[in-house]
Short mmCIF file of C-alpha atoms in Angstrom, two decimals:
data_model
loop_
_atom_site.label_atom_id
_atom_site.label_comp_id
_atom_site.label_asym_id
_atom_site.label_seq_id
_atom_site.Cartn_x
_atom_site.Cartn_y
_atom_site.Cartn_z
CA MET A 1 -0.67 0.16 0.25
CA LEU A 2 2.90 2.48 0.18
CA LEU A 3 2.94 1.99 -3.33
CA CYS A 4 0.94 4.70 -5.43
CA THR A 5 -2.72 3.07 -5.42
CA LYS A 6 -5.42 3.12 -4.40
CA GLY A 7 -6.77 -0.03 -4.70
CA HIS A 8 -7.00 -1.28 -0.61
CA PHE A 9 -9.87 1.66 -0.38
CA VAL A 10 -12.85 1.23 1.01
CA LYS A 11 -15.32 3.03 -1.48
CA ASN A 12 -18.66 1.94 0.35
CA VAL A 13 -19.06 1.29 4.06
CA LYS A 14 -21.89 0.22 4.24
CA GLY A 15 -21.95 -2.12 0.76
CA THR A 16 -18.77 -3.58 1.45
CA LEU A 17 -20.04 -4.94 5.08
CA ALA A 18 -23.32 -6.02 2.91
CA GLY A 19 -20.88 -8.33 0.51
CA GLU A 20 -21.97 -5.99 -2.12
CA GLU A 21 -18.81 -4.48 -2.92
CA GLY A 22 -15.69 -5.97 -2.72
CA SER A 23 -13.04 -8.06 -4.83
CA GLY A 24 -14.33 -11.94 -5.82
CA ASN A 25 -17.43 -13.00 -6.78
CA GLN A 26 -20.20 -12.93 -4.24
CA GLU A 27 -19.89 -16.02 -2.54
CA GLU A 28 -16.54 -14.54 -1.36
CA ARG A 29 -17.84 -10.78 -0.89
CA GLN A 30 -20.26 -12.26 1.35
CA LEU A 31 -17.13 -14.59 3.25
CA ALA A 32 -15.46 -11.30 3.36
CA ALA A 33 -18.02 -9.24 4.66
CA ALA A 34 -18.91 -11.95 7.51
CA ASN A 35 -15.38 -12.15 8.42
CA LEU A 36 -15.17 -8.23 8.75
CA MET A 37 -18.27 -7.60 10.74
CA GLN A 38 -16.88 -10.52 13.20
CA ARG A 39 -13.93 -9.68 13.45
CA ILE A 40 -15.31 -5.65 14.42
CA ARG A 41 -16.99 -7.69 17.09
CA ASP A 42 -14.07 -9.00 18.78
CA TYR A 43 -11.97 -5.96 18.82
CA ALA A 44 -15.36 -3.82 20.42
CA THR A 45 -15.30 -6.41 23.25
CA ASP A 46 -14.42 -4.82 26.58
CA GLU A 47 -11.09 -5.34 28.87
CA THR A 48 -11.85 -9.29 29.44
CA GLY A 49 -12.45 -9.38 25.84
CA LEU A 50 -15.80 -11.94 26.13
CA GLN A 51 -18.40 -8.84 26.58
CA PRO A 52 -19.38 -6.42 24.33
CA GLY A 53 -17.24 -3.15 24.69
CA SER A 54 -17.53 0.16 22.25
CA PRO A 55 -20.84 0.41 19.97
CA VAL A 56 -19.54 1.11 16.82
CA TRP A 57 -21.89 3.23 14.18
CA ILE A 58 -22.22 4.01 10.39
CA TRP A 59 -22.49 7.78 9.04
CA THR A 60 -23.87 8.24 6.13
CA GLY A 61 -24.07 11.35 4.90
CA SER A 62 -23.17 13.71 1.32
CA SER A 63 -20.28 14.16 -0.04
CA SER A 64 -20.85 17.57 0.23
CA ALA A 65 -21.46 17.37 4.33
CA LYS A 66 -17.91 15.34 4.50
CA LEU A 67 -15.49 17.41 1.61
CA ASP A 68 -17.20 20.85 1.73
CA ASN A 69 -17.93 23.90 3.86
CA THR A 70 -21.61 23.52 3.72
CA MET A 71 -24.60 23.24 6.90
CA GLU A 72 -24.16 21.02 9.25
CA GLU A 73 -25.67 18.19 8.02
CA PRO A 74 -28.07 14.92 10.28
CA GLY A 75 -27.61 12.03 7.57
CA LEU A 76 -28.33 8.63 9.13
CA PHE A 77 -26.17 6.90 11.70
CA GLU A 78 -26.79 2.93 11.43
CA THR A 79 -25.33 0.98 14.26
CA ILE A 80 -23.41 -2.08 13.23
CA SER A 81 -21.99 -3.67 15.82
CA GLY A 82 -23.90 -3.17 19.96
CA GLY A 83 -22.09 -2.14 22.70
CA LYS A 84 -22.43 -0.33 26.11
CA PRO A 85 -23.97 3.07 26.23
CA SER A 86 -23.32 6.06 28.31
CA ARG A 87 -23.74 5.72 32.20
CA PRO A 88 -25.37 8.75 34.51
CA GLY A 89 -23.57 11.14 34.75
CA GLN A 90 -20.83 11.06 32.12
CA ARG A 91 -19.92 13.52 29.40
CA ILE A 92 -20.44 13.26 25.76
CA VAL A 93 -16.76 13.51 24.19
CA TYR A 94 -15.94 13.71 20.66
CA VAL A 95 -13.11 13.39 18.89
CA ASP A 96 -12.60 12.46 15.28
CA GLY A 97 -9.80 12.40 12.70
CA GLY A 98 -8.03 9.58 9.94
CA PHE A 99 -6.31 7.39 12.79
CA ASP A 100 -4.15 6.28 9.51
CA LEU A 101 -0.96 4.12 10.59
CA PHE A 102 -2.20 4.15 14.14
CA SER A 103 0.67 5.40 16.33
CA SER A 104 2.16 7.25 19.15
CA GLY A 105 0.58 10.20 18.47
CA HIS A 106 -2.55 9.27 18.74
CA ILE A 107 -2.42 7.10 21.80
CA GLU A 108 -1.03 10.18 22.90
CA PHE A 109 -3.90 12.30 22.03
CA LEU A 110 -6.88 9.87 22.97
CA ARG A 111 -4.28 10.02 26.62
CA GLN A 112 -4.39 13.77 26.72
CA VAL A 113 -8.26 13.94 26.40
CA LEU A 114 -9.28 12.05 29.03
CA ALA A 115 -6.84 12.57 31.20
CA HIS A 116 -8.14 16.88 30.58
CA GLU A 117 -11.52 15.44 31.07
CA GLU A 118 -10.60 13.24 34.17
CA MET A 119 -9.12 16.90 35.64
CA GLU A 120 -13.05 18.54 34.94
CA GLY A 121 -14.62 15.54 36.61
CA ARG A 122 -12.67 16.08 40.00
CA GLN A 123 -14.39 19.68 39.58
CA ARG A 124 -17.43 18.66 39.55
CA GLY A 125 -16.41 15.46 42.23
CA TRP A 126 -17.15 13.39 40.44
CA TYR A 127 -14.10 11.25 42.40
CA ASP A 128 -15.58 12.56 46.24
CA PRO A 129 -16.29 9.61 47.82
CA GLU A 130 -19.88 9.69 48.57
CA VAL A 131 -20.56 10.67 45.19
CA ARG A 132 -18.60 6.91 44.14
CA GLU A 133 -20.21 4.94 46.53
CA ARG A 134 -23.60 6.44 45.32
CA ARG A 135 -22.58 5.59 41.75
CA LEU A 136 -21.50 2.40 42.95
CA ARG A 137 -24.87 2.01 44.96
CA GLU A 138 -27.59 3.04 42.68
CA TYR A 139 -25.66 1.70 39.50
CA GLY A 140 -23.75 -1.48 41.10
CA GLU A 141 -20.32 0.07 39.64
CA ASP A 142 -18.02 2.94 39.40
CA TYR A 143 -17.10 4.15 35.96
CA GLY A 144 -15.08 7.20 34.64
CA PRO A 145 -16.17 11.04 33.64
CA ALA A 146 -15.66 10.40 30.33
CA TYR A 147 -17.55 8.73 26.94
CA VAL A 148 -15.50 8.68 24.50
CA VAL A 149 -16.56 8.91 21.09
CA ALA A 150 -14.55 8.50 18.13
CA GLY A 151 -15.32 9.66 14.25
CA ILE A 152 -13.28 7.96 12.10
CA HIS A 153 -13.24 9.96 8.68
CA ASP A 154 -13.11 7.51 4.99
CA ASP A 155 -11.06 6.84 2.82
CA GLY A 156 -12.17 9.39 0.09
CA VAL A 157 -12.67 12.24 2.69
CA ILE A 158 -8.72 11.60 3.89
CA ASN A 159 -7.78 11.28 0.29
CA HIS A 160 -9.49 13.53 -0.82
CA TRP A 161 -7.15 16.18 1.38
CA LYS A 162 -4.02 14.45 1.84
CA GLY A 163 -4.17 13.41 -1.86
CA PHE A 164 -0.95 10.27 -3.52
CA ASN A 165 -1.81 7.16 -2.06
CA TYR A 166 -3.71 8.30 1.42
CA PRO A 167 -4.27 6.71 3.95
CA ILE A 168 -2.29 4.04 3.71
CA MET A 169 -4.77 1.61 5.96
CA ASN A 170 -8.56 1.87 5.20
CA ILE A 171 -11.54 2.84 7.31
CA PHE A 172 -11.98 -0.61 8.81
CA GLU A 173 -8.04 -1.29 9.36
CA ARG A 174 -8.33 2.54 10.70
CA GLY A 175 -11.27 2.34 12.74
CA LEU A 176 -10.01 -1.87 14.26
CA CYS A 177 -7.28 0.01 15.54
CA VAL A 178 -8.91 2.54 17.50
CA LEU A 179 -11.47 0.29 18.45
CA GLN A 180 -7.81 -1.65 20.77
CA CYS A 181 -7.40 1.51 22.20
CA ARG A 182 -9.96 0.62 25.07
CA PRO A 183 -8.43 2.36 27.86
CA TYR A 184 -9.53 5.60 26.68
CA LEU A 185 -12.15 4.97 23.75
CA ARG A 186 -16.36 3.77 24.58
CA ALA A 187 -17.67 4.13 21.42
CA MET A 188 -17.34 4.95 17.84
CA PRO A 189 -20.49 6.96 16.81
CA LEU A 190 -25.35 10.09 20.44
CA GLY A 191 -27.09 13.65 20.29
CA VAL A 192 -24.99 17.11 20.88
CA PRO A 193 -21.57 16.19 22.82
CA ASP A 194 -20.41 18.16 26.03
CA ALA A 195 -16.92 18.30 24.65
CA VAL A 196 -15.27 17.97 21.50
CA TYR A 197 -11.58 17.74 21.08
CA HIS A 198 -8.66 17.93 18.53
CA GLY A 199 -5.36 17.39 18.81
CA PRO A 200 -1.85 19.12 17.38
CA THR A 201 -1.53 18.72 13.90
CA THR A 202 -0.88 19.55 9.88
CA PHE A 203 -1.24 17.04 8.62
CA ILE A 204 -4.11 17.85 6.32
CA PRO A 205 -3.93 21.28 3.96
CA LEU A 206 -7.77 22.00 4.72
CA THR A 207 -9.19 25.16 3.30
CA TYR A 208 -11.83 26.06 5.80
CA ASP A 209 -12.12 25.11 9.20
CA PRO A 210 -14.26 22.12 10.84
CA TYR A 211 -14.97 22.91 13.98
CA THR A 212 -16.85 25.91 13.71
CA ALA A 213 -20.01 24.64 14.99
CA PRO A 214 -18.62 23.12 18.57
CA LYS A 215 -16.17 26.68 19.04
CA ARG A 216 -19.68 28.71 18.25
CA MET A 217 -21.75 26.50 21.26
CA SER A 218 -17.93 27.23 23.16
CA ILE A 219 -17.74 22.40 23.41
CA PHE A 220 -14.44 22.86 21.26
CA ARG A 221 -11.26 21.91 23.84
CA GLU A 222 -7.38 21.41 21.70
CA THR A 223 -5.10 19.10 23.77
CA GLY A 224 -1.57 20.94 23.89
CA SER A 225 1.54 19.99 22.88
CA HIS A 226 2.87 16.40 23.30
CA ASP A 227 6.17 15.07 22.23
CA PHE A 228 4.86 12.59 19.96
CA GLN A 229 2.74 15.02 18.16
CA HIS A 230 5.25 14.88 15.05
CA VAL A 231 4.28 11.32 14.85
CA ASN A 232 1.55 10.77 11.78
CA ALA A 233 1.32 8.64 8.39
CA GLY A 234 3.12 11.36 6.52
CA GLU A 235 6.37 11.10 8.84
CA ILE A 236 6.08 7.02 8.94
CA VAL A 237 5.90 7.28 5.30
CA GLY A 238 8.85 8.85 5.28
CA ARG A 239 10.54 7.16 7.63
CA ILE A 240 10.07 4.40 5.27
CA LEU A 241 10.93 5.15 2.25
CA LYS A 242 14.42 6.76 3.35
CA SER A 243 15.10 3.02 5.49
CA ARG A 244 13.96 1.61 1.93
CA GLU A 245 16.99 4.37 0.53
CA ALA A 246 19.27 3.56 2.81
CA TYR A 247 18.68 -0.27 1.85
CA GLU A 248 19.24 0.44 -1.91
CA GLU A 249 22.24 1.77 -1.58
CA ARG A 250 23.33 -0.77 0.41
CA GLN A 251 22.63 -3.66 -2.15
CA ARG A 252 24.02 -1.46 -4.46
CA ALA A 253 27.36 -0.48 -2.92
CA LYS A 254 27.88 -4.47 -2.19
CA LEU A 255 26.97 -5.48 -5.82
CA GLN A 256 29.83 -2.63 -7.04
CA LYS A 257 31.98 -4.07 -5.10
CA GLY A 258 31.22 -7.80 -5.55
CA VAL A 259 31.84 -6.88 -9.50
CA ILE A 260 35.48 -4.96 -8.85
CA GLU A 261 36.29 -7.86 -7.22
CA GLU A 262 35.26 -10.38 -9.58
CA LEU A 263 37.22 -8.30 -12.22
CA THR A 264 40.26 -7.96 -9.72
CA LYS A 265 40.44 -11.87 -10.27
CA ALA A 266 39.99 -12.29 -13.59
CA LYS A 267 42.87 -10.08 -14.27
CA GLU A 268 45.11 -11.76 -11.88
CA ASP A 269 44.20 -15.18 -13.22
CA SER A 270 44.64 -14.27 -16.52
CA ILE A 271 47.98 -13.10 -15.76
CA ASN A 272 49.34 -16.57 -13.88
#
């Protein structure tokens, strides 16, 4: 997928999960769809790996809503994997991104989101002993102050802004990576969230601000700078290509050395 091809892109998430799109004949597509759905359910389990954890939705909207600076469009949400809903008192927190080549930068961003919400929870007394006891008494368990919902941009949207053959990973691969980040994630797209977070990134050259609505509602939050903010798909691809160039240069040097040694040996043999 590091080649300049787009064959790995998923054009229609719903169609792929229904076995209507993809490579192979109808039987092969149906089998691939069933395997993919099972993989999503497996990745969306809780910490035990046995019970449902993060619910997963598909959002269907118009191309203009995905790519242009248009009016907000509600679109259509469909549940493809059930899970634990938000609990009483939790703030609904929304994050979104491409999450391509899921890395330390993405993990640190999600960690900071939860850290911000834990700090906010302390300020509103979430961790007070009597409040925790009330949750245990009324709901049978204690839980965190935030319910984090992650939106994953589809392949067409990312490619529209980044070009080349980005994203390197298709939407299913990227989504499964995010689902595995269980300590921080609680759902993948519930109403208006209590907060919308965005991290420090310049990799997507947008021509407009997609966060005008949450900013207008005063629910937009930014995480601070961190040691891994430079780690994104572009940098990782650059590292790989640089390593490849170094490898090819070493191989060329070895080949040249071998040719010279053979010529030297042949010359010595002819003299003898």
